[in-house]
mmCIF file of C-alpha atoms and ligand atoms in Angstrom:
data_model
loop_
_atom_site.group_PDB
_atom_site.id
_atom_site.type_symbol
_atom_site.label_atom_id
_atom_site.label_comp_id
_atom_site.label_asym_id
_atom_site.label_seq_id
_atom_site.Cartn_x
_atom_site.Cartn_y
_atom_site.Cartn_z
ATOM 1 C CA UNK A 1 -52.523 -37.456 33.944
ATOM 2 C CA UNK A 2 -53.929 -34.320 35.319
ATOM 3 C CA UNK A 3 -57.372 -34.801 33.695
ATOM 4 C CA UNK A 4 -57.003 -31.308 31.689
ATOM 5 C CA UNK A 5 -57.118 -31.387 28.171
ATOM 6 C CA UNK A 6 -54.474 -30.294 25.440
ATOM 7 C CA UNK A 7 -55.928 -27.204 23.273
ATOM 8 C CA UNK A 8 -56.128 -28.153 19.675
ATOM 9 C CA UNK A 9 -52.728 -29.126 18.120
ATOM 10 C CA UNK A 10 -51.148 -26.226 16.251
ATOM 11 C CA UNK A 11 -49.621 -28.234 13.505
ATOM 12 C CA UNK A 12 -51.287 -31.643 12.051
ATOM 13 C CA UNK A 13 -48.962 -33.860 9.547
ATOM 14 C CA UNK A 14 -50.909 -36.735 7.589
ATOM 15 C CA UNK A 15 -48.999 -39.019 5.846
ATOM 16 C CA UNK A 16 -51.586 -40.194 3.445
ATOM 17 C CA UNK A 17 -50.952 -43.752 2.920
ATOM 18 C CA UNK A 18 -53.050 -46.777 0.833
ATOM 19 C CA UNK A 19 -54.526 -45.087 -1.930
ATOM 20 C CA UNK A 20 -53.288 -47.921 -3.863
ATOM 21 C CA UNK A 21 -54.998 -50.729 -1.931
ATOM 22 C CA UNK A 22 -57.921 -48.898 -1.889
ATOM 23 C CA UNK A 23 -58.082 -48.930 -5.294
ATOM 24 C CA UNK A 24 -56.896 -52.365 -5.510
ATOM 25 C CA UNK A 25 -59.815 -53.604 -3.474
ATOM 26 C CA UNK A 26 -62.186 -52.243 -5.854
ATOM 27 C CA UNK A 27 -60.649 -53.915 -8.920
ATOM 28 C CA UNK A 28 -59.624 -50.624 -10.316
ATOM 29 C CA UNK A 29 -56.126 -49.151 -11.408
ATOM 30 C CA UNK A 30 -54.008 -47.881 -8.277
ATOM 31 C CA UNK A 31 -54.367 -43.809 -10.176
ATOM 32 C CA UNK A 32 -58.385 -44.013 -9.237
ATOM 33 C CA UNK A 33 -57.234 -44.520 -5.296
ATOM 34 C CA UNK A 34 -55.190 -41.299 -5.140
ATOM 35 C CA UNK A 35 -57.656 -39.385 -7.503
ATOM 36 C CA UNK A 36 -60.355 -40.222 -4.394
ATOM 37 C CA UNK A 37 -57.666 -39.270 -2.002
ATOM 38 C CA UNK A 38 -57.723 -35.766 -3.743
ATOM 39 C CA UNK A 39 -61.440 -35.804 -2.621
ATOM 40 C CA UNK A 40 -59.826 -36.863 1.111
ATOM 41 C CA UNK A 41 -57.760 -33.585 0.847
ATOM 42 C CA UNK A 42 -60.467 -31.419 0.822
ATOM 43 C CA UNK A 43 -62.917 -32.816 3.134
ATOM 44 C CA UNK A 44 -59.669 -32.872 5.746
ATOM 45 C CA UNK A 45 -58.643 -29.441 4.526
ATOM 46 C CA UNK A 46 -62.430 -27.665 5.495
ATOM 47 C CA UNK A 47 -62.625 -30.074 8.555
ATOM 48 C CA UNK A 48 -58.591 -28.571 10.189
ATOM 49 C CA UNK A 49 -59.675 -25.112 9.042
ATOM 50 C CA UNK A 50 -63.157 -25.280 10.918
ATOM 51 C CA UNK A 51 -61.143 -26.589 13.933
ATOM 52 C CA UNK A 52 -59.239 -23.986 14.687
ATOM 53 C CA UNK A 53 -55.771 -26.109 13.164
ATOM 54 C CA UNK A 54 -52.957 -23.142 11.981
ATOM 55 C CA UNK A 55 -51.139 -25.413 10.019
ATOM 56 C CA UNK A 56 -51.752 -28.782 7.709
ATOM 57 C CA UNK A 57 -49.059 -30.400 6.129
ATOM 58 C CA UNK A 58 -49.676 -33.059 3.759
ATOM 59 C CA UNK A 59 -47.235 -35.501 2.250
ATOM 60 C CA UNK A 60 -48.315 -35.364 -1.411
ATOM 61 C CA UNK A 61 -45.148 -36.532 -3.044
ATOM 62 C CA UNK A 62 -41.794 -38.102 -1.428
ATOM 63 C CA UNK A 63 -38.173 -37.739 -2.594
ATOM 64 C CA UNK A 64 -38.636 -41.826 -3.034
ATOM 65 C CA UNK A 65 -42.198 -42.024 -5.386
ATOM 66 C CA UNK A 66 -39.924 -41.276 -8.776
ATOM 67 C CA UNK A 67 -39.494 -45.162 -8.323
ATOM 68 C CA UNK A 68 -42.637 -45.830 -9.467
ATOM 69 C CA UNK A 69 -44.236 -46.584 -12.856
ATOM 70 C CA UNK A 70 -44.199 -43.773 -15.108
ATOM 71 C CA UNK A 71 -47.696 -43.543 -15.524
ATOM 72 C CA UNK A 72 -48.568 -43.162 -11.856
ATOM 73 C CA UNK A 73 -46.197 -40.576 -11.689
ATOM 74 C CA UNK A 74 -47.141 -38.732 -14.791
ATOM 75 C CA UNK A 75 -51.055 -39.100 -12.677
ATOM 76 C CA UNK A 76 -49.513 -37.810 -9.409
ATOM 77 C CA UNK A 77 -48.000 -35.198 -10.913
ATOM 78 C CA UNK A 78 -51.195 -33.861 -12.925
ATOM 79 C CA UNK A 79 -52.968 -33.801 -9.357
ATOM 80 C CA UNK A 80 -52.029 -30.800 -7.934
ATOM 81 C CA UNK A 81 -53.100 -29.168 -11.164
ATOM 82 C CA UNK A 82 -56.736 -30.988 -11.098
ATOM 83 C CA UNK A 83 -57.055 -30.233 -7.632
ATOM 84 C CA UNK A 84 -56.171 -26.724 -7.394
ATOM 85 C CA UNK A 85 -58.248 -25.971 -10.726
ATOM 86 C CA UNK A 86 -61.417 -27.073 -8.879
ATOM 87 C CA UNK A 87 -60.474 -25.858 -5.480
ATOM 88 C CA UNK A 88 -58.511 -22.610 -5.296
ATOM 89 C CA UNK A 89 -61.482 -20.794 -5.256
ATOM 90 C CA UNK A 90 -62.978 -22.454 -1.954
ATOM 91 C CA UNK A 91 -59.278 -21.963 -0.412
ATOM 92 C CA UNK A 92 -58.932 -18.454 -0.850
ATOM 93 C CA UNK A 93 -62.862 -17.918 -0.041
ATOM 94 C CA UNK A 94 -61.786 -19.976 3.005
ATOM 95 C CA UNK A 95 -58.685 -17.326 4.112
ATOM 96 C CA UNK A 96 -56.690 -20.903 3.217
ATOM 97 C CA UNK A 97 -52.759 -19.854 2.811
ATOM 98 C CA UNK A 98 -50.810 -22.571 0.434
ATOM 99 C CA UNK A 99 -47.152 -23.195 1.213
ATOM 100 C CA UNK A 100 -45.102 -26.012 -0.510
ATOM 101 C CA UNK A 101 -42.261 -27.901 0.676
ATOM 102 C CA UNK A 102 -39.533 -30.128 -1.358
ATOM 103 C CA UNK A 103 -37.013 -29.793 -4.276
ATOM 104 C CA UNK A 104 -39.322 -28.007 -7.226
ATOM 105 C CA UNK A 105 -36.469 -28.308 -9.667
ATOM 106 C CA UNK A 106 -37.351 -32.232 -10.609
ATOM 107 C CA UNK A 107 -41.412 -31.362 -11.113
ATOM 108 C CA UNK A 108 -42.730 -30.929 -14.547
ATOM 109 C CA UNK A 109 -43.477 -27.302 -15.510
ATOM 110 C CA UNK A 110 -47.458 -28.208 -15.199
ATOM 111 C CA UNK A 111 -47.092 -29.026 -11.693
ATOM 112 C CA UNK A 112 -44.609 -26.094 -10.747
ATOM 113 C CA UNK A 113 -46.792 -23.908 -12.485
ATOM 114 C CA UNK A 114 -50.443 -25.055 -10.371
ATOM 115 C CA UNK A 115 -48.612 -24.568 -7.427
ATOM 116 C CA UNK A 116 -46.770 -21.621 -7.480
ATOM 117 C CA UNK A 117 -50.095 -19.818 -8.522
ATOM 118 C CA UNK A 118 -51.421 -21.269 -5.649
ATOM 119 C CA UNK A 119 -48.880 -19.999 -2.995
ATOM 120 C CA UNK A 120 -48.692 -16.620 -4.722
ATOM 121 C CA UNK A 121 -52.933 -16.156 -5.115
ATOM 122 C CA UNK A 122 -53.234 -17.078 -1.531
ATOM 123 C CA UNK A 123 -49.804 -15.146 -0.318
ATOM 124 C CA UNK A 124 -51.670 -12.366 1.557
ATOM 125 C CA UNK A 125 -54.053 -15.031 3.423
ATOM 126 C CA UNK A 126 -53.728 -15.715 7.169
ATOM 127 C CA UNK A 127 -55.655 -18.498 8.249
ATOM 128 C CA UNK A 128 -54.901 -22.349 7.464
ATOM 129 C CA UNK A 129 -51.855 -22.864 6.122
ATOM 130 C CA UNK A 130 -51.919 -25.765 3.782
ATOM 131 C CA UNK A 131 -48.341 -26.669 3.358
ATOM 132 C CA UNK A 132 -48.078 -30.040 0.899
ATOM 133 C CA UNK A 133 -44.491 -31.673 0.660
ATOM 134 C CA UNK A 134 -43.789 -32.696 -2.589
ATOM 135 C CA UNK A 135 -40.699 -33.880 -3.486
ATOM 136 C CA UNK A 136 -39.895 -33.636 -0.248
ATOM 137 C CA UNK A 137 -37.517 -36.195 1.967
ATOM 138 C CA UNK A 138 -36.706 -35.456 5.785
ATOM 139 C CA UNK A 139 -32.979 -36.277 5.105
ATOM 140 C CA UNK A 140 -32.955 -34.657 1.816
ATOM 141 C CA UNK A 141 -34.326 -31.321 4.096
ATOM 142 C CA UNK A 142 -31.621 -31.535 6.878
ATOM 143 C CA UNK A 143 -28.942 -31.982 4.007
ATOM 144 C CA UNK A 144 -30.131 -28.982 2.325
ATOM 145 C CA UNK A 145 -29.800 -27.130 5.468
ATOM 146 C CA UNK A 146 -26.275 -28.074 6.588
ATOM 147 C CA UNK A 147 -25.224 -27.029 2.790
ATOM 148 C CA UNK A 148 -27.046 -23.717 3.399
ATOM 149 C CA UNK A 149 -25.416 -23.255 7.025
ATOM 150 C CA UNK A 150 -21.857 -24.563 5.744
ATOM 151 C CA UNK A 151 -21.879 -22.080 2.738
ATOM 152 C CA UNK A 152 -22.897 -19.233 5.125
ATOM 153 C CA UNK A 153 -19.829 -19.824 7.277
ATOM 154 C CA UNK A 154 -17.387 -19.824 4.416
ATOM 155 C CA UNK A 155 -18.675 -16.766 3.242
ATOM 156 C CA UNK A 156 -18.388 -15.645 7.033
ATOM 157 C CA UNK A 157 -21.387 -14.734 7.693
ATOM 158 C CA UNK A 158 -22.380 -16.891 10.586
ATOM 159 C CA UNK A 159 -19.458 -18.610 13.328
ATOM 160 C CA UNK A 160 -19.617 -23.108 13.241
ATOM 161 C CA UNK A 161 -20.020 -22.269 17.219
ATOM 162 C CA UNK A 162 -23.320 -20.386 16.836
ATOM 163 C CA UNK A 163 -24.915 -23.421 14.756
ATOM 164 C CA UNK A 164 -27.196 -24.371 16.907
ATOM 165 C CA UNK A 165 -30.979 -26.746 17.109
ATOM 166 C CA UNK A 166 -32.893 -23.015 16.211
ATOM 167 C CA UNK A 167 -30.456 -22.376 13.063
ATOM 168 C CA UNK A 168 -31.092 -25.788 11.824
ATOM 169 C CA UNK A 169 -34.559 -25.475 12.377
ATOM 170 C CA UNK A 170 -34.543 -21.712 10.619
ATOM 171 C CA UNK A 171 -32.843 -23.621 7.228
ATOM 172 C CA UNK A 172 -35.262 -26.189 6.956
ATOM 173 C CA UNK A 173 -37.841 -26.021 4.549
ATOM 174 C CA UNK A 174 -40.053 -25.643 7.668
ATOM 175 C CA UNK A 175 -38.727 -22.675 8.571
ATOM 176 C CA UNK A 176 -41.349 -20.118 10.396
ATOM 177 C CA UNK A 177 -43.546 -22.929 11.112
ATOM 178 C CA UNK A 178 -44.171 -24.702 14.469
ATOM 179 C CA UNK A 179 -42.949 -28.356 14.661
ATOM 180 C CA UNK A 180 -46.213 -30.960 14.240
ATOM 181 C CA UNK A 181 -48.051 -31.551 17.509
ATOM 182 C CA UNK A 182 -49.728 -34.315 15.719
ATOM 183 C CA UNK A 183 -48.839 -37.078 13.190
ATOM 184 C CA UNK A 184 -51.681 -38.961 11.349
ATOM 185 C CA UNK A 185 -50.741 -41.846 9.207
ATOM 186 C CA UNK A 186 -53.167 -43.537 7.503
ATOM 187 C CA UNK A 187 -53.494 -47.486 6.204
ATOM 188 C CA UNK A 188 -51.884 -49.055 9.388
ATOM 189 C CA UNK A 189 -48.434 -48.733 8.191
ATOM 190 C CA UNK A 190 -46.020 -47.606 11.444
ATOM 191 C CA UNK A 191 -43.186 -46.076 9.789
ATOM 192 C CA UNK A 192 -42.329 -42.046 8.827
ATOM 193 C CA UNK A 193 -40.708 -42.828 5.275
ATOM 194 C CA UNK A 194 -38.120 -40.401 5.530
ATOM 195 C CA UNK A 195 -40.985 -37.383 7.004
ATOM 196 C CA UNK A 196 -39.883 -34.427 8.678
ATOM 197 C CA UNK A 197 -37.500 -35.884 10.593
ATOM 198 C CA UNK A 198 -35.953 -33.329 12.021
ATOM 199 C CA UNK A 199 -39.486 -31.777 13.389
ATOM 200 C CA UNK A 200 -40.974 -34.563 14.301
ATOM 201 C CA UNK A 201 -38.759 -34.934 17.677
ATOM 202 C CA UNK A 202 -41.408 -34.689 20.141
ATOM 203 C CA UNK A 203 -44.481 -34.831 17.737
ATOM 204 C CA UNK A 204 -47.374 -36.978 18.801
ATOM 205 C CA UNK A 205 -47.958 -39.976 16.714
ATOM 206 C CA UNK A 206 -51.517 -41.252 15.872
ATOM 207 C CA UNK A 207 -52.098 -44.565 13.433
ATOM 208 C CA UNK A 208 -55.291 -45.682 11.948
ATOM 209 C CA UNK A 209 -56.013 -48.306 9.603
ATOM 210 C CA UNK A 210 -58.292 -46.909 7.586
ATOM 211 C CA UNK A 211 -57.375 -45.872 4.338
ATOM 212 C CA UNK A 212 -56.643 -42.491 3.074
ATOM 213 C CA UNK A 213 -59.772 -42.211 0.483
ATOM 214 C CA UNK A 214 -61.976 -43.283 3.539
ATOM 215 C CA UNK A 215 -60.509 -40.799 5.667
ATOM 216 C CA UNK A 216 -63.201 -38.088 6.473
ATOM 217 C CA UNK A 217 -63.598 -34.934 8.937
ATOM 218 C CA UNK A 218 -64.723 -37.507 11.926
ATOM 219 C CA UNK A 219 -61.339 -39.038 11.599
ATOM 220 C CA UNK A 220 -59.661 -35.588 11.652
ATOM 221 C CA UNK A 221 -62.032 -34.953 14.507
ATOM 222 C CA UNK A 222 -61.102 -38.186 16.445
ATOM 223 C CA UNK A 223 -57.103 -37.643 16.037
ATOM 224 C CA UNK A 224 -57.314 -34.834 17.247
ATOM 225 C CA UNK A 225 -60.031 -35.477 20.361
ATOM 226 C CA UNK A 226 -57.277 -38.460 21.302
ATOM 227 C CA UNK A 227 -54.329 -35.859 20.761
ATOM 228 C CA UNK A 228 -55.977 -33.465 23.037
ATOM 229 C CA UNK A 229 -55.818 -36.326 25.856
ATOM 230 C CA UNK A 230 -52.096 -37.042 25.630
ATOM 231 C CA UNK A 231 -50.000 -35.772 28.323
ATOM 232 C CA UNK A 232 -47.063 -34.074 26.502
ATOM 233 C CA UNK A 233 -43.789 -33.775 28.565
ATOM 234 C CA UNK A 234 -41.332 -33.060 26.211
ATOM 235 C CA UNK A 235 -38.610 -35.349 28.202
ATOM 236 C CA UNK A 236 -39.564 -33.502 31.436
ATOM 237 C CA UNK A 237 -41.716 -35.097 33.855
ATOM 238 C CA UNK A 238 -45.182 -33.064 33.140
HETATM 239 C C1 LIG B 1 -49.722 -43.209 -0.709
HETATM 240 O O1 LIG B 1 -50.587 -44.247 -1.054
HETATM 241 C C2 LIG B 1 -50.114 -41.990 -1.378
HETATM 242 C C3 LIG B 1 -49.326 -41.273 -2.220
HETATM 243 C C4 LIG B 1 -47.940 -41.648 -2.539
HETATM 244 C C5 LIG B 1 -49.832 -40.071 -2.887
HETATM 245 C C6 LIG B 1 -50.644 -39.175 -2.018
HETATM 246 C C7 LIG B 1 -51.403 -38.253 -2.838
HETATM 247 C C8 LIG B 1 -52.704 -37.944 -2.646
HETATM 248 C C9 LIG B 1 -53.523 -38.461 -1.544
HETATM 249 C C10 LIG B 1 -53.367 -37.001 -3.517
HETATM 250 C C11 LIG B 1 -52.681 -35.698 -3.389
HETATM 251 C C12 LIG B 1 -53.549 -34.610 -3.663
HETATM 252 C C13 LIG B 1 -53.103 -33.375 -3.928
HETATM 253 C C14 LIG B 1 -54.065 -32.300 -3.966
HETATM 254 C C15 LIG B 1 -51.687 -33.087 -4.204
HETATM 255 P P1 LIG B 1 -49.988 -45.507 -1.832
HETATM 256 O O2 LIG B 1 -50.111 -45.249 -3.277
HETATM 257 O O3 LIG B 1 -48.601 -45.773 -1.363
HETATM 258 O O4 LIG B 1 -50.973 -46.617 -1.371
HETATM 259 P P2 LIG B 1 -50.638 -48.161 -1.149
HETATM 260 O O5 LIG B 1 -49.654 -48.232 -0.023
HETATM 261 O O6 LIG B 1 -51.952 -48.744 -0.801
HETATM 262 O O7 LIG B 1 -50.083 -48.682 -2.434
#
């Protein structure tokens, strides 16, 4: 440790975990945890845009969450929709750019719909991007992008031998954006479920118990304060 500080990660990743035992604790049905972890999103979303953050992805929706009961799913799937009816306004106001991640064939036309007037009313913005995964698994990404690479060399347009770490990178659904500097998971689970695996290589990890409806700008604030005093060395030695 050289006592100098890190500047303020690039790219934060929050897997937003225990919305469920949130709820659960309160005696009410799981859907009421993740409709206050809506209210999470966009207290973290001002806080990362006031900081100076470029990017903010947010796992909204894995590849695995079709497992559960149809009516949580049917609720997950309307909150996109609620949330971006209430708060597209504020993001574009706020110069907030909204990407999406993940497989948008399986998504009910509602949901498709929200979002994709999302990313194209905030298109021409250039501050925050807010990129939410939905649908979205790590392995189902890197799969997607060695079918992309492998049908490019059949058609001969790229050589096997020039498939390298920055063409994978370029066919992920990541593509353009820098890998996460930070990882925040929420609810003191220590796992990735099947996020970003790929671009999470070097990525600094942070783990709090709290869960994600309780999750407010301090917490942003203090991920990123202990981020800042990490010494990054990439494998090297620093
Ligand atoms: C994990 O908690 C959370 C999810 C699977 C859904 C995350 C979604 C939101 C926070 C709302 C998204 C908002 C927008 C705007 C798209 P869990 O249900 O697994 O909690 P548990 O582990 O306590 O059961």
């Amino acid at each position: 440790m050289n006592g100098s500080r890190l500047p303020v990660p690039r790219h934060v990743a929050i897997i937003m975990d225990g919305n469920g035992r949130w709820a659960r604790a309160r005696g009410l049905p799981r859907v009421m945890g993740h409709r206050e972890g809506m209210k999470a999103v966009r207290e973290v979303t001002l806080a990362a845009h006031r900081l100076g953050i470029e990017v903010l992805t947010l796992y909204a929706f894995s590849t695995e969450n079709w497992k559960r009961p149809r009516d949580e799913v049917d609720f997950l799937m309307a909150l996109p929709q609620e949330f971006l009816q209430t708060e597209l306004e504020s993001l574009i106001q706020n110069n907030v750019r909204v990407r999406v991640m993940g497989d948008p064939n399986p998504l009910p036309p509602h949901t498709r719909a929200a979002v994709e007037e999302a990313v194209r009313r905030t298109a021409a913005n250039t501050g925050l991007i807010l990129n939410f995964a939905l649908n979205y698994g790590g392995r189902m990404d890197i799969a997607r992008a060695a079918r992309k690479l492998a049908e490019s060399a059949v058609a001969g347009e790229i050589r096997p031998e020039t498939i390298d770490e920055a063409a994978v990178a370029a066919a992920l659904s990541t593509a353009g954006l820098p890998d996460p500097d930070l990882l925040i998971r929420t609810s003191g689970e220590m796992r990735l479920s099947n996020f970003m695996l790929f671009e999470l290589a070097y990525t600094e990890l942070w783990f709090v118990d709290k869960l994600w409806p309780d999750f407010r700008r301090e917490d942003l604030e203090a991920a990123v304060e202990a981020y800042r005093r990490r010494d990054r060395r990439f494998g090297g030695l620093g």
